[in-house]
């Protein structure tokens, strides 16, 4: 199956892969949930970056001012499309997801749900508590597994994901060039695949791409941009930016550089290493706006971006709270930015107009 | 027929309490003491009172702005700076003040530091980070994990450990050590106030109900801002006596109490007259609000102050599982012999609103409890349509009437 097939029908892809590998499926929101644990428990990961065009079932259980991602997941859940999922891991990052957790629990009390807590601080006490959370999650996952697991296997999984991170960084660094060999859309598709595919397959894919880079992807011209956002679920949004004259050369996203910018250090206390890695990744759910600004500015300089697009889903409070200060801090460094707020399903024409106007200004 | 409404003397005295509260921060600075801006749902302010630190509460300040209908300029200020209308209207109100908007009571006295809990919503953390950025003052955070089943020992240990660090931070800021006996006294005052407040609320089980929602929403203020201080205890003694007398004399909120209602969600502060509408037109009285009952729901124990304050920080209904809230509603419906539930959802407050539709389904299907959901906003009156809301209330009341006649 190629990437486009996967993205056209992610649910089908997950089902098929789980079946062929003989694994149970665990769904999760890919925001700092240690994917290594899922892999090491020999479970098929299912990132909940899915979209629904129909909200009829969800609207009866959740207000329309929750974000369209949580409403999409609820819709698919209520309509039975996710019945094959053994368990759901919901990170406690925002009020929409905490409510989603409670609503699913109320409608189907027997569903296996796991709420994953993040401390909003980086001190030793937070790190220690977070480590405890990771161990609890590990125990939960091992119980769902159809095979035995161990810390040794977990170490192997971490090594594999670090290999994937290294290859992604290698590709990502090529975007520093004046004329990158591939577009931001190509790279984003590869990132989505990184969360859906078994990591071994993804590594093979990355190796073959790197071995033949000139033949992979589409070379694009455009104004160099950095995109900052969360779990962006839709390639069309990225495409739209590049079709409007932009070339995305860097990102500050969960389905992006946050996943691969640092390796996960294998420590003697393996869980302490995992905790440290996931707690330190810049994210509005736990970090200050100043920390985030520093990360974005560093990326923008390194990748020579002329402007930043904040790609934020409507009603995504944590990101929308950071935006005004980030905008000003970037402005002070001479980097213009645009807030591109969207809701699924979105009107491409309106978004395109806004991006075109922004790019005109940057030219 | 128009019914007569009566408000409590104690509730009318709240205006003075509010003014005194905001002045106390100015006074604290004049005496070279410290001021902290705190989140309003149970942060351990007992510790602050034991260390002569005056807490102020931006959320309550936003309520004051909304009740006085002085929010629009503040909203315009924050919106012009990029804070979208979908964001928490409490936050937009106070951020508008920080960005230079004209605010009532001369604005809030600026703090020396900020203290945020993470036991209600994800907004608390973000909003406090934003204020800390604009004020250029340090932000202290108390992390309270969500409770998906029950509060476990490890949750309490985690929060208690953080309280120890918090006290160390406060000692650094003030240069003074915490006297554990003063903390015990402060926790004892908090316990007393919580007990008197909830004893007053319990009296609403009587028929006719002696205290209405508008009075209860005002009378909760002292516990929010003064848990751990003497003035809250004095206030609730007075309140309790007055409500008890009303019960003795059989005086209710309205002359002919016909319907008893339970409220979920935050009152629409810009339009408290909505409650008068129900009281006057239908003789419908709110006998319990999940909102007002949240404060003081747990009575801290002075013999183990830190552990108890940790528990208090965790034990907040929005931090507890959704099933807990549903069971809570079922329990109070029975205990207060109520006829139905009105859920005031707020477009900009996901934490208090998003559970409403699912809870409504469960309550009506499994418990045959009639529920109505209204959608507007707690502070931003632009999201409120009086005519639409009243049409929905009328339909709901007619339905309750039909049920009574059955």
XYZ file of C-alpha atoms in Angstrom:
769
model
C 0.000 0.000 0.000
C 1.435 3.416 -0.856
C 1.064 6.582 1.218
C -1.832 7.964 -0.815
C -3.874 4.799 -0.299
C -3.172 4.988 3.415
C -4.274 8.617 3.608
C -7.414 7.999 1.556
C -8.660 5.410 3.997
C -6.616 5.402 7.210
C -9.098 3.229 9.118
C -8.959 0.518 6.487
C -5.170 0.748 6.483
C -4.966 0.245 10.246
C -7.386 -2.690 10.152
C -5.476 -4.447 7.383
C -2.082 -3.884 8.940
C -3.227 -5.117 12.330
C -4.718 -8.201 10.738
C -1.623 -9.059 8.724
C 0.648 -8.540 11.754
C -1.724 -10.322 14.145
C -1.947 -7.384 16.561
C -4.587 -5.665 18.619
C -5.213 -2.018 17.747
C -4.653 0.855 20.169
C -5.886 4.292 19.153
C -4.208 7.419 20.514
C -3.952 11.138 19.946
C -0.392 11.698 18.787
C 0.521 14.479 21.183
C 3.371 13.254 23.278
C 1.986 9.755 23.853
C 5.105 7.559 23.751
C 4.549 5.604 20.566
C 7.534 3.402 21.517
C 5.449 1.803 24.287
C 2.700 0.811 21.858
C 5.242 -0.668 19.502
C 7.073 -2.579 22.225
C 3.799 -4.076 23.437
C 3.362 -5.420 19.898
C 0.193 -3.431 19.333
C -0.880 -1.704 16.140
C -0.938 2.051 16.700
C -3.828 4.064 15.330
C -3.255 7.829 15.481
C -6.629 9.532 15.842
C -6.019 12.135 13.171
C -9.178 11.308 11.328
C -11.898 13.483 9.890
C -15.616 13.106 9.573
C -17.815 15.058 7.192
C -20.947 14.071 9.023
C -21.455 15.034 12.668
C -25.057 13.940 13.100
C -24.352 11.364 15.813
C -21.691 13.432 17.605
C -23.837 16.582 17.713
C -26.369 14.825 19.903
C -23.677 14.188 22.542
C -21.215 17.042 22.254
C -21.579 20.779 21.707
C -20.465 22.125 18.341
C -17.987 24.421 20.078
C -15.703 21.469 20.807
C -12.986 21.171 18.167
C -13.767 19.336 14.943
C -11.112 16.703 15.669
C -12.759 15.535 18.901
C -16.172 15.731 17.230
C -14.878 13.649 14.304
C -13.529 10.984 16.617
C -16.788 10.926 18.589
C -18.794 10.634 15.367
C -16.722 7.671 14.176
C -16.925 6.134 17.619
C -20.706 6.464 17.914
C -21.296 5.197 14.400
C -19.371 1.999 15.135
C -16.443 2.695 12.792
C -13.992 2.304 15.680
C -15.439 -0.896 17.125
C -12.287 -2.775 16.118
C -10.150 -0.601 18.428
C -9.175 -2.419 21.650
C -8.368 0.691 23.661
C -8.103 4.456 23.362
C -5.339 6.563 24.857
C -6.514 10.120 25.389
C -3.869 12.591 26.527
C -5.228 15.126 28.980
C -4.150 18.159 27.012
C -7.305 20.204 26.647
C -10.939 20.504 27.664
C -12.246 19.046 24.404
C -10.309 15.813 24.929
C -11.129 15.554 28.648
C -14.785 15.945 27.700
C -14.430 13.430 24.884
C -13.063 10.971 27.439
C -16.055 11.548 29.721
C -18.617 11.428 26.933
C -17.292 8.131 25.555
C -17.298 6.764 29.099
C -20.927 7.841 29.613
C -22.125 6.374 26.332
C -20.144 3.141 26.568
C -18.943 2.465 30.115
C -17.230 -0.777 29.118
C -14.888 0.785 26.595
C -11.213 0.587 27.533
C -10.030 4.169 27.849
C -6.800 5.489 29.240
C -6.362 9.131 30.212
C -2.723 10.059 29.987
C -1.651 12.918 32.247
C 1.016 15.512 31.467
C 2.452 17.696 34.154
C 2.622 21.331 33.048
C 6.061 21.823 34.601
C 9.539 20.493 33.935
C 10.955 20.156 37.466
C 12.090 16.906 39.120
C 8.786 16.258 40.874
C 6.882 16.585 37.600
C 9.380 14.376 35.845
C 9.073 11.750 38.519
C 5.271 11.784 38.452
C 5.310 11.622 34.666
C 7.609 8.630 34.839
C 5.004 6.930 37.027
C 2.346 7.744 34.428
C 4.473 6.176 31.709
C 4.976 2.992 33.721
C 1.224 2.756 34.328
C 0.569 3.205 30.616
C 3.158 0.518 29.851
C 1.376 -1.923 32.184
C -1.970 -1.078 30.590
C -0.599 -1.680 27.098
C 1.092 -4.944 28.015
C -2.263 -6.303 29.151
C -3.760 -5.598 25.741
C -0.954 -7.300 23.936
C -1.230 -10.737 22.374
C 2.430 -11.428 23.029
C 4.966 -11.118 25.838
C 6.926 -7.926 26.188
C 9.894 -6.765 28.218
C 12.098 -3.781 28.878
C 14.616 -5.277 26.459
C 12.004 -5.188 23.716
C 11.157 -1.626 24.709
C 14.826 -0.697 24.301
C 14.767 -2.174 20.791
C 11.644 -0.180 19.986
C 13.283 3.028 21.141
C 16.303 2.251 18.962
C 14.031 1.742 15.983
C 12.183 5.011 16.522
C 15.491 6.797 16.973
C 16.578 5.354 13.639
C 13.367 6.726 12.123
C 14.026 10.101 13.788
C 17.544 10.199 12.409
C 16.347 9.521 8.861
C 13.574 12.099 9.159
C 16.094 14.683 10.398
C 18.311 13.888 7.438
C 15.455 14.511 5.030
C 14.291 17.533 6.974
C 17.739 19.120 6.809
C 17.560 19.031 3.025
C 14.842 21.648 3.318
C 17.524 24.130 4.381
C 18.746 24.187 0.784
C 17.804 27.092 -1.506
C 15.938 24.648 -3.633
C 14.767 21.684 -1.570
C 14.376 18.432 -3.537
C 10.793 17.935 -2.323
C 7.792 19.960 -1.208
C 6.356 20.518 2.263
C 3.336 18.492 1.164
C 5.568 15.514 0.321
C 7.211 15.745 3.699
C 3.948 16.117 5.596
C 2.556 12.974 3.941
C 5.664 11.156 5.050
C 5.095 12.425 8.594
C 1.500 11.200 8.647
C 2.770 7.844 7.426
C 5.321 7.840 10.266
C 2.446 7.739 12.733
C 0.343 5.159 10.886
C 2.866 2.687 9.500
C 4.742 0.054 11.467
C 8.042 1.801 12.129
C 10.050 -0.930 10.356
C 8.132 -0.297 7.120
C 8.509 3.404 7.503
C 12.264 3.114 8.000
C 12.507 1.009 4.819
C 10.527 3.635 2.991
C 12.753 6.449 4.285
C 15.900 4.556 3.294
C 14.663 3.977 -0.200
C 13.632 7.627 -0.528
C 17.031 8.813 0.703
C 18.783 6.430 -1.686
C 16.994 7.939 -4.609
C 16.099 11.415 -3.454
C 16.101 13.075 -6.869
C 13.334 10.768 -8.038
C 11.165 11.249 -4.945
C 8.755 14.096 -4.391
C 8.061 17.235 -6.337
C 10.428 20.173 -6.462
C 8.509 23.365 -5.796
C 9.243 27.060 -5.937
C 7.679 29.446 -3.492
C 8.032 31.768 -0.539
C 9.762 29.897 2.280
C 7.423 29.311 5.204
C 7.365 27.697 8.605
C 4.085 26.133 9.713
C 3.268 25.965 13.399
C 0.352 23.897 14.631
C -0.886 20.777 16.368
C -2.188 17.433 15.188
C -2.987 18.665 11.680
C -5.127 15.924 10.186
C -5.415 16.947 6.604
C -2.903 17.024 3.752
C -5.248 19.343 1.845
C -4.443 22.171 4.280
C -0.726 21.851 3.657
C -1.299 21.509 -0.077
C -3.433 24.618 -0.085
C -0.608 26.667 1.422
C 1.838 25.452 -1.199
C -0.628 25.900 -4.058
C -1.016 29.518 -2.980
C 2.656 30.257 -3.596
C 4.254 29.028 -0.382
C 6.977 26.468 0.114
C 6.916 24.932 3.571
C 10.509 24.411 4.659
C 10.083 23.894 8.385
C 7.444 23.055 10.938
C 6.632 23.254 14.625
C 3.967 20.565 14.738
C 3.146 17.310 16.481
C 2.955 15.543 13.126
C 6.323 17.053 12.299
C 9.540 18.211 13.877
C 8.363 17.714 17.471
C 8.439 13.999 16.770
C 11.965 13.809 15.426
C 13.960 16.870 16.483
C 15.594 14.976 19.380
C 16.431 11.318 19.871
C 14.968 9.604 22.886
C 17.979 8.886 25.080
C 18.053 5.293 26.366
C 18.903 5.674 30.026
C 19.644 3.058 32.626
C 16.224 3.896 34.011
C 14.470 3.479 30.715
C 11.199 5.086 31.856
C 12.983 8.160 33.208
C 14.488 8.607 29.726
C 11.069 8.371 28.080
C 9.565 10.814 30.581
C 12.310 13.344 30.015
C 12.009 13.124 26.245
C 8.270 13.652 26.112
C 8.155 16.284 28.815
C 10.805 18.448 27.173
C 9.310 18.583 23.664
C 7.928 22.110 23.193
C 4.166 22.103 23.333
C 1.566 24.651 24.423
C -0.012 22.094 26.713
C 2.841 22.313 29.164
C 5.313 24.957 28.054
C 5.337 28.692 28.343
C 4.801 30.872 25.336
C 8.359 32.181 25.727
C 9.774 28.647 25.358
C 7.675 28.100 22.271
C 8.709 31.417 20.726
C 12.351 30.500 21.227
C 11.842 27.143 19.480
C 9.960 28.665 16.538
C 12.474 31.503 16.109
C 15.374 29.074 16.136
C 13.703 26.937 13.474
C 12.727 29.935 11.343
C 16.331 31.168 11.324
C 17.865 27.757 10.708
C 15.564 27.061 7.794
C 15.520 30.621 6.504
C 11.729 31.001 6.613
C 10.356 34.380 5.476
C 7.103 33.966 7.366
C 5.196 31.749 9.774
C 1.707 30.345 9.330
C -0.087 29.326 12.516
C -2.334 26.524 11.340
C -4.825 26.143 14.175
C -8.112 24.324 14.375
C -11.055 26.471 15.468
C -11.771 26.098 19.202
C -8.247 24.842 19.957
C -7.825 26.984 23.064
C -4.238 26.169 24.101
C -2.865 27.151 20.694
C -5.136 30.151 20.273
C -4.067 31.509 23.672
C -0.404 31.413 22.643
C -0.961 33.003 19.261
C -1.152 36.762 20.021
C 2.072 36.778 22.059
C 3.891 34.498 19.589
C 2.842 36.790 16.758
C 4.255 39.805 18.561
C 7.482 38.051 19.569
C 8.040 36.991 15.944
C 7.232 40.485 14.702
C 9.907 41.889 17.008
C 12.397 39.633 15.216
C 11.133 40.799 11.827
C 9.184 37.637 11.016
C 5.605 38.203 9.834
C 2.964 35.621 10.632
C -0.554 34.635 9.674
C -3.206 32.888 11.746
C -4.951 30.347 9.547
C -7.837 29.123 11.628
C -9.779 26.240 10.151
C -12.528 23.833 11.022
C -13.266 20.610 9.275
C -14.953 20.603 6.755
C -13.376 23.885 5.661
C -13.845 26.300 2.805
C -10.667 26.048 0.732
C -11.449 29.256 -1.184
C -11.511 31.429 1.943
C -8.330 29.903 3.377
C -6.569 30.181 0.017
C -7.438 33.884 -0.198
C -5.895 34.523 3.172
C -2.723 32.604 2.372
C -2.357 34.303 -1.018
C -2.679 37.736 0.554
C -0.064 36.832 3.172
C 2.360 35.500 0.558
C 1.855 38.581 -1.626
C 2.910 40.648 1.361
C 6.043 38.531 1.863
C 7.212 38.677 -1.756
C -49.567 36.035 37.768
C -46.499 37.945 38.877
C -44.977 36.458 41.984
C -43.167 38.449 44.654
C -39.431 37.790 44.900
C -37.437 38.292 48.050
C -33.696 38.600 48.301
C -31.635 38.028 51.434
C -30.143 40.895 53.417
C -26.889 38.951 53.501
C -26.822 38.788 49.718
C -27.337 42.547 49.436
C -24.302 43.037 51.657
C -22.089 41.314 49.124
C -21.426 44.549 47.253
C -19.567 45.863 50.288
C -17.698 42.587 50.667
C -16.599 42.770 47.026
C -15.354 46.337 47.359
C -13.547 45.516 50.602
C -11.922 42.539 48.918
C -10.446 44.597 46.081
C -9.362 47.326 48.482
C -7.627 44.756 50.673
C -5.049 44.201 47.915
C -4.243 47.910 47.737
C -4.030 47.907 51.515
C -1.712 44.858 51.440
C 0.722 46.681 49.173
C 0.539 49.771 51.333
C 1.618 47.607 54.287
C 4.447 46.124 52.171
C 2.688 42.774 51.949
C 2.214 40.656 48.849
C -0.582 40.201 46.349
C -1.137 37.067 44.246
C -3.496 36.540 41.341
C -5.044 33.099 41.815
C -7.374 30.791 39.961
C -10.728 30.645 41.687
C -11.536 26.957 41.935
C -10.018 25.665 45.168
C -6.391 26.721 45.088
C -4.873 26.397 48.554
C -5.352 30.052 49.444
C -5.379 29.014 53.097
C -1.575 28.896 52.734
C -1.521 32.437 51.341
C -3.658 33.778 54.188
C -1.353 32.071 56.685
C 1.561 33.960 55.097
C -0.048 37.410 54.830
C -0.346 37.194 51.080
C -3.541 38.711 49.726
C -5.074 36.649 46.931
C -7.070 38.278 44.134
C -9.143 36.379 41.607
C -9.265 37.431 37.963
C -12.285 35.176 37.294
C -14.323 36.879 39.973
C -13.202 40.210 38.704
C -14.529 39.265 35.254
C -17.873 38.368 36.910
C -17.943 41.780 38.528
C -17.290 43.399 35.127
C -20.107 41.340 33.574
C -22.636 42.038 36.333
C -21.860 45.755 35.975
C -22.055 45.424 32.184
C -18.589 46.853 31.764
C -17.023 44.144 29.622
C -17.385 45.411 26.069
C -14.391 47.719 26.011
C -12.269 45.000 27.618
C -13.386 42.441 25.023
C -12.657 44.871 22.211
C -9.163 45.489 23.581
C -8.261 41.789 23.822
C -9.909 40.884 20.535
C -8.016 43.654 18.739
C -4.844 42.009 19.980
C -5.775 38.613 18.544
C -7.645 36.892 21.381
C -10.527 35.356 19.454
C -14.126 35.479 20.613
C -14.180 31.699 21.069
C -11.656 31.981 23.910
C -12.762 32.064 27.552
C -14.678 35.301 28.089
C -13.368 35.633 31.655
C -9.847 35.561 30.255
C -10.608 37.987 27.423
C -12.055 40.382 29.946
C -8.999 40.444 32.227
C -6.485 40.349 29.355
C -8.354 43.377 27.978
C -7.671 45.130 31.272
C -3.966 44.181 31.126
C -3.805 45.557 27.595
C -4.985 48.929 28.864
C -8.796 48.651 28.758
C -10.819 50.710 31.201
C -12.037 48.465 34.005
C -14.489 48.895 36.898
C -13.383 49.589 40.496
C -10.228 51.126 39.070
C -9.052 47.726 37.850
C -7.339 45.014 39.875
C -4.313 45.742 41.985
C -1.335 44.241 40.126
C 0.181 41.139 41.740
C 3.692 40.250 42.869
C 3.256 36.748 41.501
C 0.578 34.499 40.026
C -0.682 31.109 41.155
C -2.504 28.736 38.842
C -4.007 25.369 39.599
C -4.734 22.835 36.900
C -7.890 21.341 38.348
C -10.653 22.769 36.214
C -9.657 23.545 32.679
C -6.701 23.745 30.364
C -7.441 27.465 30.092
C -6.218 28.117 33.626
C -2.664 27.286 32.657
C -2.710 29.193 29.356
C -4.527 32.235 30.708
C -2.158 32.496 33.671
C 0.869 32.101 31.387
C -0.430 34.976 29.274
C -0.996 37.208 32.325
C 2.409 36.310 33.734
C 3.916 37.340 30.390
C 2.195 40.736 30.323
C 2.745 41.440 34.017
C 6.343 40.188 33.910
C 5.743 38.440 37.228
C 6.530 34.830 38.158
C 3.933 32.118 37.711
C 3.628 29.272 40.213
C 1.686 26.212 39.092
C -0.050 23.513 41.100
C -0.669 20.473 38.917
C -3.740 18.409 39.771
C -4.211 15.314 37.621
C -7.696 14.528 36.371
C -9.428 11.852 38.387
C -10.819 9.073 36.194
C -11.987 6.794 38.984
C -11.341 7.877 42.561
C -8.728 10.031 44.265
C -5.808 7.703 45.049
C -3.065 8.076 47.584
C -0.476 8.764 44.881
C -2.549 11.706 43.581
C -2.631 13.214 47.059
C 1.102 12.605 47.608
C 1.904 14.286 44.296
C -0.112 17.419 45.075
C 1.105 17.495 48.671
C 4.705 17.338 47.471
C 4.015 20.284 45.222
C 2.486 22.195 48.132
C 5.757 21.730 50.011
C 7.634 23.235 47.039
C 5.029 25.976 46.739
C 5.549 26.948 50.373
C 9.324 27.049 49.780
C 8.749 29.368 46.813
C 6.473 31.599 48.861
C 9.026 31.739 51.653
C 11.598 32.884 49.113
C 9.260 35.549 47.759
C 8.217 36.896 51.158
C 11.429 36.233 53.041
C 9.312 34.810 55.873
C 8.747 31.227 57.006
C 5.359 29.643 57.195
C 4.168 29.130 60.749
C 2.440 25.732 60.734
C 0.124 26.791 63.562
C -1.045 29.775 61.552
C -1.698 27.407 58.647
C -3.739 25.157 60.937
C -5.828 28.135 62.090
C -6.332 29.240 58.534
C -7.455 25.737 57.488
C -9.785 25.678 60.473
C -11.338 28.994 59.350
C -11.732 27.573 55.865
C -13.390 24.437 57.248
C -15.792 26.503 59.360
C -16.742 28.751 56.457
C -17.278 25.732 54.178
C -19.431 24.054 56.808
C -21.620 27.130 57.387
C -21.932 27.780 53.652
C -23.035 24.217 52.958
C -25.350 24.190 55.981
C -26.990 27.287 54.470
C -27.265 25.569 51.089
C -28.724 22.446 52.722
C -31.564 24.538 54.154
C -32.830 24.928 50.611
C -34.191 21.400 50.879
C -37.053 23.038 52.781
C -40.267 24.056 51.079
C -40.591 26.837 50.242
C -36.937 27.232 49.339
C -35.500 30.065 51.471
C -32.635 31.141 49.186
C -32.690 31.652 45.420
C -30.006 31.268 42.809
C -29.188 34.971 42.510
C -28.570 35.227 46.250
C -26.583 31.989 46.325
C -24.428 33.143 43.396
C -23.622 36.318 45.299
C -23.185 34.643 48.685
C -20.577 32.181 47.405
C -18.143 35.070 46.883
C -16.696 35.155 50.429
C -15.775 31.483 50.328
C -14.107 31.841 46.947
C -11.954 34.773 47.977
C -11.608 34.379 51.733
C -11.334 30.647 52.485
C -8.907 30.722 55.379
C -9.739 34.247 56.552
C -11.995 35.308 59.401
C -14.331 37.543 57.379
C -15.727 34.560 55.454
C -16.690 32.780 58.681
C -18.403 35.928 59.999
C -20.274 36.333 56.743
C -21.550 32.741 56.665
C -22.661 32.891 60.298
C -24.846 35.828 59.354
C -26.086 34.123 56.182
C -26.882 30.879 57.967
C -28.887 32.670 60.684
C -30.905 34.596 58.138
C -31.688 31.549 55.989
C -32.564 29.499 59.100
C -34.982 32.206 60.227
C -36.622 32.215 56.853
C -37.163 28.484 57.135
C -38.608 28.904 60.630
C -41.012 31.556 59.412
C -41.846 29.676 56.239
C -40.611 32.483 53.980
C -39.652 31.425 50.499
C -38.013 33.097 47.539
C -41.427 33.425 45.887
C -44.910 33.364 47.377
C -46.162 30.399 45.481
C -43.308 28.046 44.840
C -44.438 25.755 42.052
C -41.300 24.267 40.540
C -37.962 23.359 42.042
C -34.987 23.359 39.706
C -31.338 22.330 39.710
C -28.776 24.407 37.828
C -25.663 23.162 36.080
C -23.162 25.550 34.521
C -22.061 29.099 35.267
C -24.779 31.757 35.648
C -24.918 34.203 32.758
C -23.541 37.068 34.819
C -24.588 39.718 32.330
C -28.210 38.653 32.670
C -29.053 37.442 36.154
C -32.574 38.695 35.465
C -33.117 35.453 33.604
C -33.580 33.796 36.984
C -36.135 36.452 37.979
C -38.062 35.566 34.829
C -38.469 31.959 35.947
C -39.295 32.929 39.506
C -41.811 35.611 38.600
C -43.526 33.977 35.644
C -43.571 30.346 36.767
C -42.861 30.306 40.478
C -39.829 28.238 39.484
C -37.009 28.412 42.010
C -33.516 27.027 41.777
C -32.907 24.985 44.909
C -29.411 23.752 44.064
C -26.601 24.853 41.779
C -23.661 22.556 41.063
C -21.700 25.753 40.628
C -22.288 27.392 44.002
C -21.988 24.034 45.778
C -18.544 23.413 44.272
C -16.945 25.796 46.760
C -16.684 24.217 50.153
C -17.848 20.822 48.890
C -14.864 19.357 50.736
C -14.154 20.530 54.251
C -10.417 20.609 54.926
C -9.060 19.147 58.144
C -6.742 21.390 60.227
C -5.079 18.375 61.885
C -3.472 17.393 58.560
C -3.366 20.696 56.694
C -1.200 19.857 53.676
C -2.745 16.507 52.889
C -6.149 18.002 53.301
C -5.414 20.996 51.057
C -4.043 18.588 48.448
C -7.300 16.650 48.577
C -9.290 19.868 48.360
C -7.396 20.910 45.235
C -8.127 17.570 43.552
C -11.713 17.213 44.699
C -13.380 19.532 42.292
C -16.372 18.242 40.314
C -14.962 19.211 36.908
C -11.774 17.353 37.765
C -13.794 14.229 38.570
C -15.228 11.744 36.057
C -18.397 12.574 34.123
C -20.267 9.691 35.778
C -19.614 11.349 39.133
C -21.372 14.531 37.972
C -24.339 12.547 36.646
C -24.671 10.686 39.956
C -24.355 13.975 41.829
C -27.270 15.447 39.864
C -29.391 12.322 40.420
C -28.668 12.511 44.155
C -29.548 16.189 44.584
C -32.667 15.859 42.424
C -33.922 13.373 44.992
C -32.679 15.123 48.126
C -34.038 18.513 47.100
C -37.206 17.063 45.571
C -36.527 18.924 42.323
C -38.536 18.785 39.100
C -35.876 19.330 36.477
C -32.399 20.481 35.544
C -31.401 23.548 33.558
C -27.940 23.432 32.067
C -26.433 26.774 31.160
C -23.765 26.021 28.601
C -21.208 28.664 27.765
C -19.715 28.779 24.314
C -16.399 29.951 25.661
C -16.272 27.585 28.652
C -15.773 24.056 27.388
C -14.882 22.663 30.817
C -18.270 23.459 32.353
C -20.316 22.898 29.192
C -19.143 20.095 26.955
C -20.531 17.337 29.144
C -24.045 18.823 29.109
C -25.534 17.087 26.031
C -24.273 13.611 27.013
C -25.321 14.099 30.646
C -28.743 15.278 29.493
C -29.167 12.070 27.453
C -28.196 9.820 30.356
C -30.341 11.736 32.883
C -33.445 11.638 30.740
C -33.040 8.086 29.417
C -31.870 6.309 32.534
C -33.417 8.415 35.296
C -36.362 10.147 33.628
C -35.020 13.533 34.764
C -36.088 16.393 32.478
C -33.168 18.597 31.397
C -32.948 21.708 29.297
C -29.728 22.990 27.755
C -29.365 26.682 26.985
C -26.427 27.857 24.906
C -24.990 31.345 25.399
C -21.958 32.688 27.253
C -21.269 33.368 30.904
C -19.641 36.767 30.424
C -20.043 37.773 26.790
C -23.565 39.044 26.271
C -23.098 39.162 22.497
C -23.538 35.371 22.501
C -26.900 35.668 24.268
C -30.321 36.059 22.681
C -32.972 36.864 25.275
C -35.941 36.031 23.038
C -34.544 32.667 21.989
C -33.602 31.705 25.524
C -37.066 32.594 26.835
C -38.810 30.594 24.107
C -36.828 27.553 25.170
C -37.477 28.164 28.861
C -41.208 28.575 28.205
C -41.344 25.289 26.310
C -39.466 23.520 29.102
C -41.728 24.926 31.801
C -44.812 23.863 29.846
C -43.382 20.383 29.659
C -42.774 20.352 33.424
C -46.321 21.527 33.965
C -47.664 18.701 31.806
C -45.590 16.216 33.818
C -47.024 17.566 37.092
C -50.555 17.208 35.820
C -50.045 13.562 34.902
